[in-house]
mmCIF file of C-alpha atoms in Angstrom:
data_model
loop_
_atom_site.group_PDB
_atom_site.id
_atom_site.type_symbol
_atom_site.label_atom_id
_atom_site.label_comp_id
_atom_site.label_asym_id
_atom_site.label_seq_id
_atom_site.Cartn_x
_atom_site.Cartn_y
_atom_site.Cartn_z
ATOM 1 C CA MET A 1 -22.368 9.718 9.755
ATOM 2 C CA LEU A 2 -20.796 7.944 6.779
ATOM 3 C CA GLU A 3 -17.231 8.345 5.275
ATOM 4 C CA SER A 4 -15.934 7.607 1.492
ATOM 5 C CA PHE A 5 -12.518 8.968 0.983
ATOM 6 C CA ARG A 6 -10.839 10.091 -2.177
ATOM 7 C CA TYR A 7 -7.846 10.129 -3.706
ATOM 8 C CA ASN A 8 -6.417 13.754 -5.032
ATOM 9 C CA ASP A 9 -10.224 14.830 -4.723
ATOM 10 C CA GLY A 10 -10.444 12.859 -8.215
ATOM 11 C CA CYS A 11 -12.307 9.983 -7.410
ATOM 12 C CA VAL A 12 -13.620 7.155 -4.402
ATOM 13 C CA ILE A 13 -11.177 4.838 -3.024
ATOM 14 C CA ALA A 14 -11.813 3.836 0.443
ATOM 15 C CA ARG A 15 -15.687 3.416 1.502
ATOM 16 C CA SER A 16 -17.217 2.424 4.266
ATOM 17 C CA ALA A 17 -19.960 -0.492 4.268
ATOM 18 C CA GLU A 18 -22.602 1.637 4.973
ATOM 19 C CA ALA A 19 -21.458 3.910 1.451
ATOM 20 C CA LYS A 20 -20.860 0.198 -0.047
ATOM 21 C CA GLY A 21 -25.027 -0.309 0.221
ATOM 22 C CA LEU A 22 -25.826 2.686 -0.910
ATOM 23 C CA GLY A 23 -24.783 2.383 -4.295
ATOM 24 C CA ILE A 24 -20.873 4.289 -4.051
ATOM 25 C CA GLY A 25 -18.963 2.649 -6.226
ATOM 26 C CA MET A 26 -15.576 1.877 -6.404
ATOM 27 C CA GLY A 27 -12.872 4.343 -8.113
ATOM 28 C CA ALA A 28 -16.253 6.612 -9.334
ATOM 29 C CA PRO A 29 -15.559 10.156 -10.008
ATOM 30 C CA TYR A 30 -16.457 11.961 -7.077
ATOM 31 C CA TYR A 31 -18.121 15.443 -9.668
ATOM 32 C CA GLN A 32 -20.509 11.973 -10.383
ATOM 33 C CA VAL A 33 -21.616 11.055 -7.052
ATOM 34 C CA ARG A 34 -20.987 14.187 -5.260
ATOM 35 C CA GLU A 35 -24.760 15.123 -4.526
ATOM 36 C CA GLN A 36 -25.697 11.993 -4.152
ATOM 37 C CA MET A 37 -23.237 11.733 -1.556
ATOM 38 C CA ARG A 38 -24.529 14.780 -0.609
ATOM 39 C CA ARG A 39 -28.248 13.607 -0.561
ATOM 40 C CA GLN A 40 -27.509 11.000 1.762
ATOM 41 C CA GLY A 41 -25.976 12.415 3.594
ATOM 42 C CA VAL A 42 -21.600 10.437 3.070
ATOM 43 C CA VAL A 43 -19.112 12.681 4.549
ATOM 44 C CA ALA A 44 -16.312 12.602 1.963
ATOM 45 C CA ARG A 45 -12.479 12.888 3.511
ATOM 46 C CA SER A 46 -8.834 13.380 1.609
ATOM 47 C CA SER A 47 -6.739 11.009 1.980
ATOM 48 C CA ASN A 48 -4.268 11.979 4.542
ATOM 49 C CA TYR A 49 -1.622 9.829 4.609
ATOM 50 C CA THR A 50 0.048 11.072 7.330
ATOM 51 C CA LEU A 51 -2.528 10.038 9.674
ATOM 52 C CA TYR A 52 -2.689 6.988 8.303
ATOM 53 C CA ALA A 53 1.321 5.701 8.948
ATOM 54 C CA ASP A 54 1.066 6.951 12.003
ATOM 55 C CA ILE A 55 -2.031 5.005 13.344
ATOM 56 C CA SER A 56 -0.459 1.920 11.631
ATOM 57 C CA ASN A 57 2.666 2.371 13.567
ATOM 58 C CA ARG A 58 0.889 2.316 17.059
ATOM 59 C CA VAL A 59 -0.600 -0.573 16.051
ATOM 60 C CA MET A 60 2.669 -2.257 15.142
ATOM 61 C CA ARG A 61 3.872 -1.126 18.256
ATOM 62 C CA VAL A 62 1.512 -2.516 20.453
ATOM 63 C CA MET A 63 0.764 -5.906 18.762
ATOM 64 C CA ALA A 64 5.190 -6.399 19.107
ATOM 65 C CA GLU A 65 4.808 -5.370 22.550
ATOM 66 C CA MET A 66 1.983 -8.503 23.518
ATOM 67 C CA LEU A 67 3.348 -11.704 20.922
ATOM 68 C CA PRO A 68 6.487 -12.852 20.542
ATOM 69 C CA GLY A 69 6.777 -11.886 17.053
ATOM 70 C CA ILE A 70 4.842 -10.373 14.379
ATOM 71 C CA GLU A 71 5.203 -9.186 10.504
ATOM 72 C CA VAL A 72 3.995 -6.578 9.124
ATOM 73 C CA TYR A 73 2.143 -7.149 5.801
ATOM 74 C CA SER A 74 0.079 -3.506 4.671
ATOM 75 C CA ILE A 75 -0.213 -0.414 6.989
ATOM 76 C CA ASP A 76 -3.549 -2.379 8.139
ATOM 77 C CA GLU A 77 -2.129 -5.499 8.899
ATOM 78 C CA ALA A 78 0.383 -8.140 10.663
ATOM 79 C CA TRP A 79 1.000 -11.291 11.259
ATOM 80 C CA GLY A 80 1.123 -11.972 15.220
ATOM 81 C CA ASP A 81 3.178 -15.481 16.122
ATOM 82 C CA MET A 82 0.799 -17.045 18.566
ATOM 83 C CA THR A 83 3.207 -19.863 19.400
ATOM 84 C CA GLY A 84 2.986 -21.536 22.933
ATOM 85 C CA PHE A 85 -0.003 -19.932 24.202
ATOM 86 C CA ALA A 86 -2.480 -21.948 25.843
ATOM 87 C CA ASP A 87 -5.616 -19.433 24.508
ATOM 88 C CA PRO A 88 -4.947 -17.739 21.547
ATOM 89 C CA ALA A 89 -8.557 -16.903 21.272
ATOM 90 C CA GLU A 90 -8.728 -15.041 24.654
ATOM 91 C CA LEU A 91 -5.135 -13.938 23.433
ATOM 92 C CA GLY A 92 -6.664 -12.089 19.988
ATOM 93 C CA ARG A 93 -9.339 -10.233 22.522
ATOM 94 C CA SER A 94 -6.709 -8.593 24.635
ATOM 95 C CA ILE A 95 -5.489 -7.103 22.118
ATOM 96 C CA ARG A 96 -7.891 -5.988 19.791
ATOM 97 C CA ASN A 97 -9.179 -4.734 23.837
ATOM 98 C CA ARG A 98 -6.093 -3.334 23.860
ATOM 99 C CA LEU A 99 -5.975 -0.823 20.760
ATOM 100 C CA ALA A 100 -9.455 -0.271 20.900
ATOM 101 C CA HIS A 101 -8.782 1.784 24.162
ATOM 102 C CA GLU A 102 -5.478 3.381 23.691
ATOM 103 C CA ILE A 103 -5.571 4.168 20.023
ATOM 104 C CA GLY A 104 -9.780 3.868 19.245
ATOM 105 C CA MET A 105 -8.403 1.715 16.174
ATOM 106 C CA PRO A 106 -11.493 -1.279 16.017
ATOM 107 C CA VAL A 107 -9.227 -4.598 14.328
ATOM 108 C CA GLY A 108 -10.294 -8.045 13.694
ATOM 109 C CA VAL A 109 -8.492 -10.417 14.281
ATOM 110 C CA GLY A 110 -7.907 -14.365 12.841
ATOM 111 C CA ILE A 111 -6.590 -17.576 14.150
ATOM 112 C CA SER A 112 -5.615 -20.670 12.517
ATOM 113 C CA THR A 113 -2.492 -22.895 11.855
ATOM 114 C CA THR A 114 -1.953 -21.859 8.247
ATOM 115 C CA LYS A 115 -1.592 -17.919 6.969
ATOM 116 C CA THR A 116 -4.355 -18.096 4.442
ATOM 117 C CA LEU A 117 -6.354 -19.946 6.850
ATOM 118 C CA ALA A 118 -5.701 -16.594 9.333
ATOM 119 C CA LYS A 119 -6.752 -14.862 6.516
ATOM 120 C CA LEU A 120 -10.004 -16.335 5.794
ATOM 121 C CA ALA A 121 -10.773 -16.715 10.023
ATOM 122 C CA ASN A 122 -10.100 -12.851 9.951
ATOM 123 C CA TRP A 123 -12.572 -11.933 6.805
ATOM 124 C CA ALA A 124 -14.637 -14.419 8.913
ATOM 125 C CA ALA A 125 -14.078 -12.819 12.302
ATOM 126 C CA LYS A 126 -15.178 -8.658 10.811
ATOM 127 C CA LYS A 127 -18.424 -9.843 8.856
ATOM 128 C CA TRP A 128 -19.871 -11.724 11.299
ATOM 129 C CA LYS A 129 -20.474 -9.587 15.099
ATOM 130 C CA ALA A 130 -21.547 -13.097 16.514
ATOM 131 C CA THR A 131 -17.647 -13.395 16.891
ATOM 132 C CA GLY A 132 -17.379 -10.621 18.511
ATOM 133 C CA GLY A 133 -14.483 -9.405 16.403
ATOM 134 C CA VAL A 134 -11.692 -12.531 17.048
ATOM 135 C CA LEU A 135 -12.325 -15.880 15.387
ATOM 136 C CA ASP A 136 -9.937 -18.935 16.788
ATOM 137 C CA LEU A 137 -10.589 -21.131 13.157
ATOM 138 C CA THR A 138 -7.359 -23.761 14.342
ATOM 139 C CA ASP A 139 -10.088 -26.418 14.851
ATOM 140 C CA PRO A 140 -10.496 -28.991 11.591
ATOM 141 C CA ILE A 141 -14.492 -28.985 12.319
ATOM 142 C CA ARG A 142 -15.117 -25.238 12.825
ATOM 143 C CA GLN A 143 -12.324 -24.876 9.568
ATOM 144 C CA GLU A 144 -14.283 -27.067 7.206
ATOM 145 C CA LYS A 145 -17.650 -25.509 8.382
ATOM 146 C CA LEU A 146 -16.145 -21.685 7.632
ATOM 147 C CA LEU A 147 -15.011 -22.773 4.268
ATOM 148 C CA ARG A 148 -17.998 -24.228 2.568
ATOM 149 C CA LEU A 149 -19.174 -21.081 3.854
ATOM 150 C CA ALA A 150 -16.886 -18.609 2.359
ATOM 151 C CA PRO A 151 -16.996 -17.438 -1.267
ATOM 152 C CA VAL A 152 -13.092 -18.635 -3.541
ATOM 153 C CA SER A 153 -13.057 -14.383 -4.262
ATOM 154 C CA GLU A 154 -12.749 -14.262 -0.423
ATOM 155 C CA VAL A 155 -9.380 -16.707 -0.387
ATOM 156 C CA TRP A 156 -6.049 -14.728 0.211
ATOM 157 C CA GLY A 157 -4.228 -14.440 -3.422
ATOM 158 C CA VAL A 158 -7.554 -15.327 -5.469
ATOM 159 C CA GLY A 159 -8.228 -11.962 -7.295
ATOM 160 C CA HIS A 160 -11.052 -11.498 -9.629
ATOM 161 C CA ARG A 161 -9.741 -13.228 -12.658
ATOM 162 C CA SER A 162 -8.661 -15.998 -11.295
ATOM 163 C CA ALA A 163 -11.728 -16.359 -9.060
ATOM 164 C CA ALA A 164 -13.274 -15.856 -12.451
ATOM 165 C CA LYS A 165 -11.472 -18.974 -13.857
ATOM 166 C CA LEU A 166 -12.343 -20.653 -11.415
ATOM 167 C CA ALA A 167 -15.717 -20.910 -11.524
ATOM 168 C CA ALA A 168 -15.281 -22.291 -15.397
ATOM 169 C CA LEU A 169 -13.784 -25.531 -13.044
ATOM 170 C CA LYS A 170 -17.078 -25.064 -11.438
ATOM 171 C CA ILE A 171 -15.577 -23.937 -7.922
ATOM 172 C CA SER A 172 -17.347 -20.935 -5.745
ATOM 173 C CA THR A 173 -15.983 -21.698 -1.993
ATOM 174 C CA ALA A 174 -12.929 -21.476 -0.343
ATOM 175 C CA TRP A 175 -13.728 -25.464 0.369
ATOM 176 C CA GLU A 176 -13.778 -26.737 -3.293
ATOM 177 C CA LEU A 177 -10.639 -24.877 -3.581
ATOM 178 C CA ALA A 178 -9.099 -26.878 -0.900
ATOM 179 C CA GLN A 179 -10.638 -29.921 -2.371
ATOM 180 C CA PHE A 180 -9.520 -29.728 -5.899
ATOM 181 C CA ASP A 181 -7.099 -31.526 -7.693
ATOM 182 C CA ILE A 182 -3.115 -30.098 -6.760
ATOM 183 C CA GLY A 183 -2.089 -30.908 -10.209
ATOM 184 C CA THR A 184 -4.709 -29.675 -11.946
ATOM 185 C CA LEU A 185 -4.427 -26.002 -9.633
ATOM 186 C CA ARG A 186 -0.354 -25.854 -10.704
ATOM 187 C CA LYS A 187 -0.869 -26.910 -13.952
ATOM 188 C CA THR A 188 -3.705 -24.020 -14.523
ATOM 189 C CA PHE A 189 -2.746 -21.809 -12.450
ATOM 190 C CA GLY A 190 0.739 -22.574 -11.216
ATOM 191 C CA VAL A 191 2.592 -23.271 -7.468
ATOM 192 C CA THR A 192 0.475 -19.969 -5.765
ATOM 193 C CA MET A 193 -2.600 -21.827 -6.622
ATOM 194 C CA GLU A 194 -1.316 -24.910 -5.362
ATOM 195 C CA ARG A 195 0.252 -23.635 -1.957
ATOM 196 C CA THR A 196 -2.907 -21.818 -1.482
ATOM 197 C CA SER A 197 -5.025 -24.380 -1.673
ATOM 198 C CA ARG A 198 -2.366 -26.747 0.451
ATOM 199 C CA GLU A 199 -2.618 -24.128 2.853
ATOM 200 C CA LEU A 200 -6.418 -23.947 2.672
ATOM 201 C CA ARG A 201 -5.893 -28.223 3.978
ATOM 202 C CA GLY A 202 -4.057 -26.954 6.981
ATOM 203 C CA VAL A 203 -1.118 -27.775 5.182
ATOM 204 C CA SER A 204 1.660 -24.477 5.830
ATOM 205 C CA CYS A 205 3.865 -23.815 3.042
ATOM 206 C CA ILE A 206 4.461 -19.726 4.099
ATOM 207 C CA GLY A 207 6.318 -19.226 7.110
ATOM 208 C CA PHE A 208 6.690 -17.009 8.911
ATOM 209 C CA ASN A 209 8.027 -13.927 7.923
ATOM 210 C CA GLU A 210 7.781 -14.716 4.412
ATOM 211 C CA GLY A 211 6.514 -12.132 2.974
ATOM 212 C CA PRO A 212 6.181 -11.218 -0.592
ATOM 213 C CA PRO A 213 9.050 -11.485 -2.787
ATOM 214 C CA PRO A 214 11.303 -7.890 -3.239
ATOM 215 C CA LYS A 215 9.600 -6.446 -6.327
ATOM 216 C CA GLU A 216 11.474 -6.679 -9.719
ATOM 217 C CA ALA A 217 10.402 -2.748 -10.401
ATOM 218 C CA ILE A 218 9.093 0.205 -7.919
ATOM 219 C CA CYS A 219 6.663 3.101 -9.237
ATOM 220 C CA SER A 220 6.038 6.474 -7.962
ATOM 221 C CA SER A 221 3.879 8.711 -9.719
ATOM 222 C CA LYS A 222 0.443 10.861 -8.214
ATOM 223 C CA MET A 223 -1.586 13.452 -10.204
ATOM 224 C CA PHE A 224 -0.577 17.071 -9.825
ATOM 225 C CA GLY A 225 -3.664 18.765 -7.794
ATOM 226 C CA ALA A 226 -3.014 21.379 -11.189
ATOM 227 C CA ARG A 227 -1.900 21.200 -14.564
ATOM 228 C CA GLN A 228 2.337 22.228 -14.338
ATOM 229 C CA THR A 229 3.312 24.067 -17.655
ATOM 230 C CA GLU A 230 7.124 25.289 -16.312
ATOM 231 C CA LEU A 231 9.707 22.559 -15.501
ATOM 232 C CA GLN A 232 11.008 23.899 -11.621
ATOM 233 C CA PRO A 233 7.557 22.722 -10.226
ATOM 234 C CA ILE A 234 7.428 19.387 -12.502
ATOM 235 C CA ARG A 235 11.176 19.449 -11.191
ATOM 236 C CA GLU A 236 10.362 19.747 -7.824
ATOM 237 C CA ALA A 237 7.764 17.098 -7.871
ATOM 238 C CA LEU A 238 10.027 14.321 -9.666
ATOM 239 C CA ALA A 239 12.425 14.739 -6.363
ATOM 240 C CA ALA A 240 9.606 14.308 -4.157
ATOM 241 C CA TYR A 241 8.538 10.725 -6.337
ATOM 242 C CA VAL A 242 12.350 10.373 -7.108
ATOM 243 C CA ALA A 243 12.700 10.135 -2.970
ATOM 244 C CA ARG A 244 10.132 7.811 -2.356
ATOM 245 C CA ALA A 245 10.436 5.526 -4.894
ATOM 246 C CA ALA A 246 14.335 4.928 -3.198
ATOM 247 C CA GLU A 247 12.448 4.979 0.502
ATOM 248 C CA LYS A 248 10.494 1.865 -1.031
ATOM 249 C CA LEU A 249 13.871 -0.006 -2.241
ATOM 250 C CA ARG A 250 15.787 0.422 0.869
ATOM 251 C CA ALA A 251 13.179 -1.629 2.811
ATOM 252 C CA GLN A 252 13.157 -4.294 0.392
ATOM 253 C CA ASN A 253 17.580 -4.273 0.705
ATOM 254 C CA SER A 254 17.222 -3.796 -3.372
ATOM 255 C CA LEU A 255 19.827 -1.825 -5.795
ATOM 256 C CA CYS A 256 18.353 0.503 -9.216
ATOM 257 C CA SER A 257 20.505 0.037 -12.370
ATOM 258 C CA THR A 258 17.860 1.661 -14.768
ATOM 259 C CA ILE A 259 15.323 4.450 -13.851
ATOM 260 C CA GLN A 260 12.688 5.710 -16.452
ATOM 261 C CA VAL A 261 10.647 9.082 -16.176
ATOM 262 C CA GLY A 262 7.538 9.283 -17.254
ATOM 263 C CA LEU A 263 5.823 12.750 -18.208
ATOM 264 C CA GLN A 264 2.161 13.203 -19.437
ATOM 265 C CA THR A 265 -0.556 15.309 -20.122
ATOM 266 C CA GLN A 266 -4.397 14.685 -19.294
ATOM 267 C CA LEU A 267 -4.713 12.401 -22.105
ATOM 268 C CA ALA A 268 -8.471 11.517 -21.548
ATOM 269 C CA ASP A 269 -9.225 15.517 -22.129
ATOM 270 C CA ARG A 270 -9.452 15.695 -25.944
ATOM 271 C CA ASN A 271 -10.021 19.320 -26.248
ATOM 272 C CA GLY A 272 -6.667 20.234 -24.520
ATOM 273 C CA PRO A 273 -2.981 19.894 -25.861
ATOM 274 C CA ARG A 274 -2.259 16.142 -25.333
ATOM 275 C CA PHE A 275 1.473 14.937 -25.060
ATOM 276 C CA ALA A 276 3.364 11.888 -23.721
ATOM 277 C CA ASP A 277 6.792 10.618 -23.577
ATOM 278 C CA ALA A 278 9.261 8.865 -21.210
ATOM 279 C CA ILE A 279 13.038 7.566 -21.345
ATOM 280 C CA THR A 280 15.086 4.834 -19.604
ATOM 281 C CA LEU A 281 19.040 5.548 -18.222
ATOM 282 C CA ALA A 282 21.362 3.468 -16.643
ATOM 283 C CA LEU A 283 22.419 3.974 -13.997
ATOM 284 C CA PRO A 284 26.677 5.038 -13.219
ATOM 285 C CA SER A 285 26.292 1.924 -10.713
ATOM 286 C CA PRO A 286 23.499 0.111 -9.610
ATOM 287 C CA THR A 287 23.308 2.355 -6.098
ATOM 288 C CA ASP A 288 19.810 2.462 -3.416
ATOM 289 C CA ASP A 289 21.195 6.712 -3.067
ATOM 290 C CA THR A 290 18.336 8.680 -3.624
ATOM 291 C CA ARG A 291 21.158 11.711 -4.757
ATOM 292 C CA GLU A 292 22.377 9.218 -7.070
ATOM 293 C CA ILE A 293 19.233 8.433 -9.093
ATOM 294 C CA LEU A 294 17.922 12.149 -9.025
ATOM 295 C CA ALA A 295 20.656 13.045 -10.658
ATOM 296 C CA VAL A 296 20.712 10.241 -13.391
ATOM 297 C CA ALA A 297 16.513 11.333 -12.983
ATOM 298 C CA GLN A 298 16.748 15.611 -13.319
ATOM 299 C CA ARG A 299 18.387 14.790 -16.772
ATOM 300 C CA GLY A 300 16.000 12.449 -18.215
ATOM 301 C CA LEU A 301 13.215 15.263 -17.470
ATOM 302 C CA GLY A 302 14.892 17.308 -19.164
ATOM 303 C CA GLN A 303 14.835 16.397 -22.512
ATOM 304 C CA ILE A 304 11.401 14.845 -22.684
ATOM 305 C CA TYR A 305 9.983 18.197 -21.501
ATOM 306 C CA ARG A 306 7.814 20.504 -23.530
ATOM 307 C CA PRO A 307 7.422 24.086 -22.731
ATOM 308 C CA GLY A 308 3.979 25.002 -23.097
ATOM 309 C CA TYR A 309 2.224 21.996 -22.514
ATOM 310 C CA PRO A 310 0.189 21.603 -19.792
ATOM 311 C CA PHE A 311 1.506 18.853 -17.942
ATOM 312 C CA SER A 312 -0.586 16.771 -15.294
ATOM 313 C CA LYS A 313 1.986 13.550 -13.744
ATOM 314 C CA CYS A 314 5.152 13.042 -13.436
ATOM 315 C CA SER A 315 6.632 9.274 -12.741
ATOM 316 C CA ILE A 316 10.229 7.678 -11.727
ATOM 317 C CA LEU A 317 10.093 3.722 -12.264
ATOM 318 C CA LEU A 318 13.277 2.098 -10.859
ATOM 319 C CA MET A 319 14.222 -1.189 -12.515
ATOM 320 C CA ASN A 320 17.156 -3.979 -12.840
ATOM 321 C CA LEU A 321 16.951 -4.212 -9.292
ATOM 322 C CA SER A 322 19.045 -6.256 -7.663
ATOM 323 C CA GLN A 323 19.012 -7.525 -3.895
ATOM 324 C CA ARG A 324 22.791 -6.312 -1.650
ATOM 325 C CA GLY A 325 25.549 -8.198 -2.576
ATOM 326 C CA GLU A 326 24.251 -10.127 -4.921
ATOM 327 C CA LEU A 327 26.021 -8.431 -8.087
ATOM 328 C CA THR A 328 30.067 -7.811 -8.246
ATOM 329 C CA PRO A 329 30.692 -4.346 -8.327
ATOM 330 C CA ASP A 330 32.176 -2.878 -11.414
ATOM 331 C CA LEU A 331 35.913 -2.224 -10.877
ATOM 332 C CA PHE A 332 35.550 0.983 -13.111
ATOM 333 C CA ALA A 333 32.247 1.920 -11.889
ATOM 334 C CA PRO A 334 32.120 5.056 -10.003
ATOM 335 C CA LYS A 335 32.683 4.637 -5.885
ATOM 336 C CA PRO A 336 29.535 5.415 -3.604
ATOM 337 C CA ARG A 337 29.684 8.617 -1.988
ATOM 338 C CA HIS A 338 31.150 7.922 1.531
ATOM 339 C CA GLY A 339 28.529 7.793 4.142
ATOM 340 C CA ALA A 340 26.222 6.993 1.655
ATOM 341 C CA ALA A 341 24.440 4.006 3.096
ATOM 342 C CA ARG A 342 24.119 5.432 6.721
ATOM 343 C CA LEU A 343 22.961 8.770 5.656
ATOM 344 C CA MET A 344 19.925 7.045 3.885
ATOM 345 C CA ALA A 345 19.312 5.288 6.628
ATOM 346 C CA VAL A 346 19.429 7.401 8.687
ATOM 347 C CA ILE A 347 17.094 9.382 7.093
ATOM 348 C CA ASP A 348 14.521 6.586 6.458
ATOM 349 C CA GLN A 349 14.856 6.246 10.072
ATOM 350 C CA ILE A 350 13.607 9.608 11.099
ATOM 351 C CA ASN A 351 10.896 9.245 8.399
ATOM 352 C CA ARG A 352 9.063 6.663 9.931
ATOM 353 C CA ARG A 353 9.407 8.165 13.613
ATOM 354 C CA GLU A 354 8.559 11.744 12.870
ATOM 355 C CA GLY A 355 6.456 11.144 9.409
ATOM 356 C CA ARG A 356 7.236 11.132 5.894
ATOM 357 C CA GLY A 357 8.655 14.495 4.665
ATOM 358 C CA THR A 358 9.801 15.078 7.681
ATOM 359 C CA VAL A 359 13.350 14.818 6.275
ATOM 360 C CA ARG A 360 13.651 15.647 2.250
ATOM 361 C CA ILE A 361 15.038 16.510 -0.701
ATOM 362 C CA GLY A 362 16.074 20.606 -0.633
ATOM 363 C CA ARG A 363 14.571 21.342 -4.143
ATOM 364 C CA VAL A 364 11.247 19.586 -2.225
ATOM 365 C CA PRO A 365 9.469 22.928 -1.170
ATOM 366 C CA ALA A 366 6.587 22.214 2.026
ATOM 367 C CA THR A 367 3.506 23.586 0.815
ATOM 368 C CA PRO A 368 4.132 22.748 -3.575
ATOM 369 C CA VAL A 369 1.843 24.067 -6.144
ATOM 370 C CA TRP A 370 1.912 20.751 -7.623
ATOM 371 C CA ALA A 371 1.353 18.132 -4.536
ATOM 372 C CA MET A 372 -2.488 16.531 -4.342
ATOM 373 C CA ARG A 373 -5.986 17.945 -3.780
ATOM 374 C CA ARG A 374 -6.773 17.791 -0.366
ATOM 375 C CA GLU A 375 -9.299 20.119 0.052
ATOM 376 C CA MET A 376 -11.666 17.978 2.885
ATOM 377 C CA LEU A 377 -8.584 16.816 4.580
ATOM 378 C CA SER A 378 -8.961 15.416 8.131
ATOM 379 C CA GLN A 379 -7.130 16.869 11.372
ATOM 380 C CA ARG A 380 -3.666 15.310 11.615
ATOM 381 C CA TYR A 381 -4.044 15.060 15.142
ATOM 382 C CA THR A 382 -1.745 12.410 16.005
ATOM 383 C CA THR A 383 1.305 14.195 14.638
ATOM 384 C CA ARG A 384 0.728 17.649 13.961
ATOM 385 C CA TRP A 385 0.719 19.959 17.261
ATOM 386 C CA ASP A 386 -2.057 22.310 15.595
ATOM 387 C CA GLU A 387 -3.891 19.706 14.704
ATOM 388 C CA ILE A 388 -4.712 18.306 18.359
ATOM 389 C CA ILE A 389 -7.823 17.339 19.564
ATOM 390 C CA GLY A 390 -9.455 19.975 21.807
ATOM 391 C CA VAL A 391 -11.671 19.419 24.551
ATOM 392 C CA ARG A 392 -13.975 22.567 26.319
ATOM 393 C CA GLY A 393 -14.725 22.141 29.331
#
């Protein structure tokens, strides 16, 4: 049985290796590949973010128990500090086995002296079954062997556009990128590509717990599950999106000074009425308080809403971000609500532990009419009692 996941039941956003081999393309509209998937036995599932987040948290907790330090990179990836361990590969196998036994989650483990090399080792560990899912790439000889085999497009930080530009310089493998002139790379691509090349040479340029820089803007937006003509459900959706954006804002310890609210119909529908508008508004003072941001956002939505149009999407964009403490407060700006920081921290903590949306804005209903379509949702068996897996004797 193969699986292909889809967002809002509209397009393919993730594929198993088998589904890829059958030619099911990333981003393909579901209605175009539905019959092909049926013929070939591909099982489609709607996006299940609650389940993904819970499994991710369980994986990270196990890693934190087995390593002196971890740095969570994304929902399905983390760095682990193996400094001082005599046999890192054996530790990697122990982590992998425990995750498989306790959580049922298969993972790949890449080990090396720099983050970029470790990422490449992880790619190889998943690609070649002979590694057993764990590859120790700390030995320089093994490093060179893999670098000569790995396409440059598989190097962390090298996207499709960068890979095309590197190909014009006759750089097609990770080894060729590592050996290329540093000055030329910096002049052509900037300091990030230079740092990547140095990391491939074994020179650590990205420290542990040195994650990506704070985002300069944060956006939260989704297509509605069904088009909305009334203002009330759109206000509900905007409230949910603002809450999510503010959560991301607090996670990077930033404050927001300006927001942009957007609203649009399905612009690709040439037969129906089309409308799109956005409004940019300044906040009274920099804040990360969901309530303060939402109050201004709802005012902006009221200004751009037009009755009668079948709207398919709204969005909130947080802009003009600053790190907490780096700006001098305006003496004439309204003071933050008493206890706002503590309240937001408690809400974020509860939602991380119990699942996103456990504590939510009162305007957002439990089962909104605008929610994205997920008619083929798999069970949220780790977070909901009514969906837990049952075993019959």
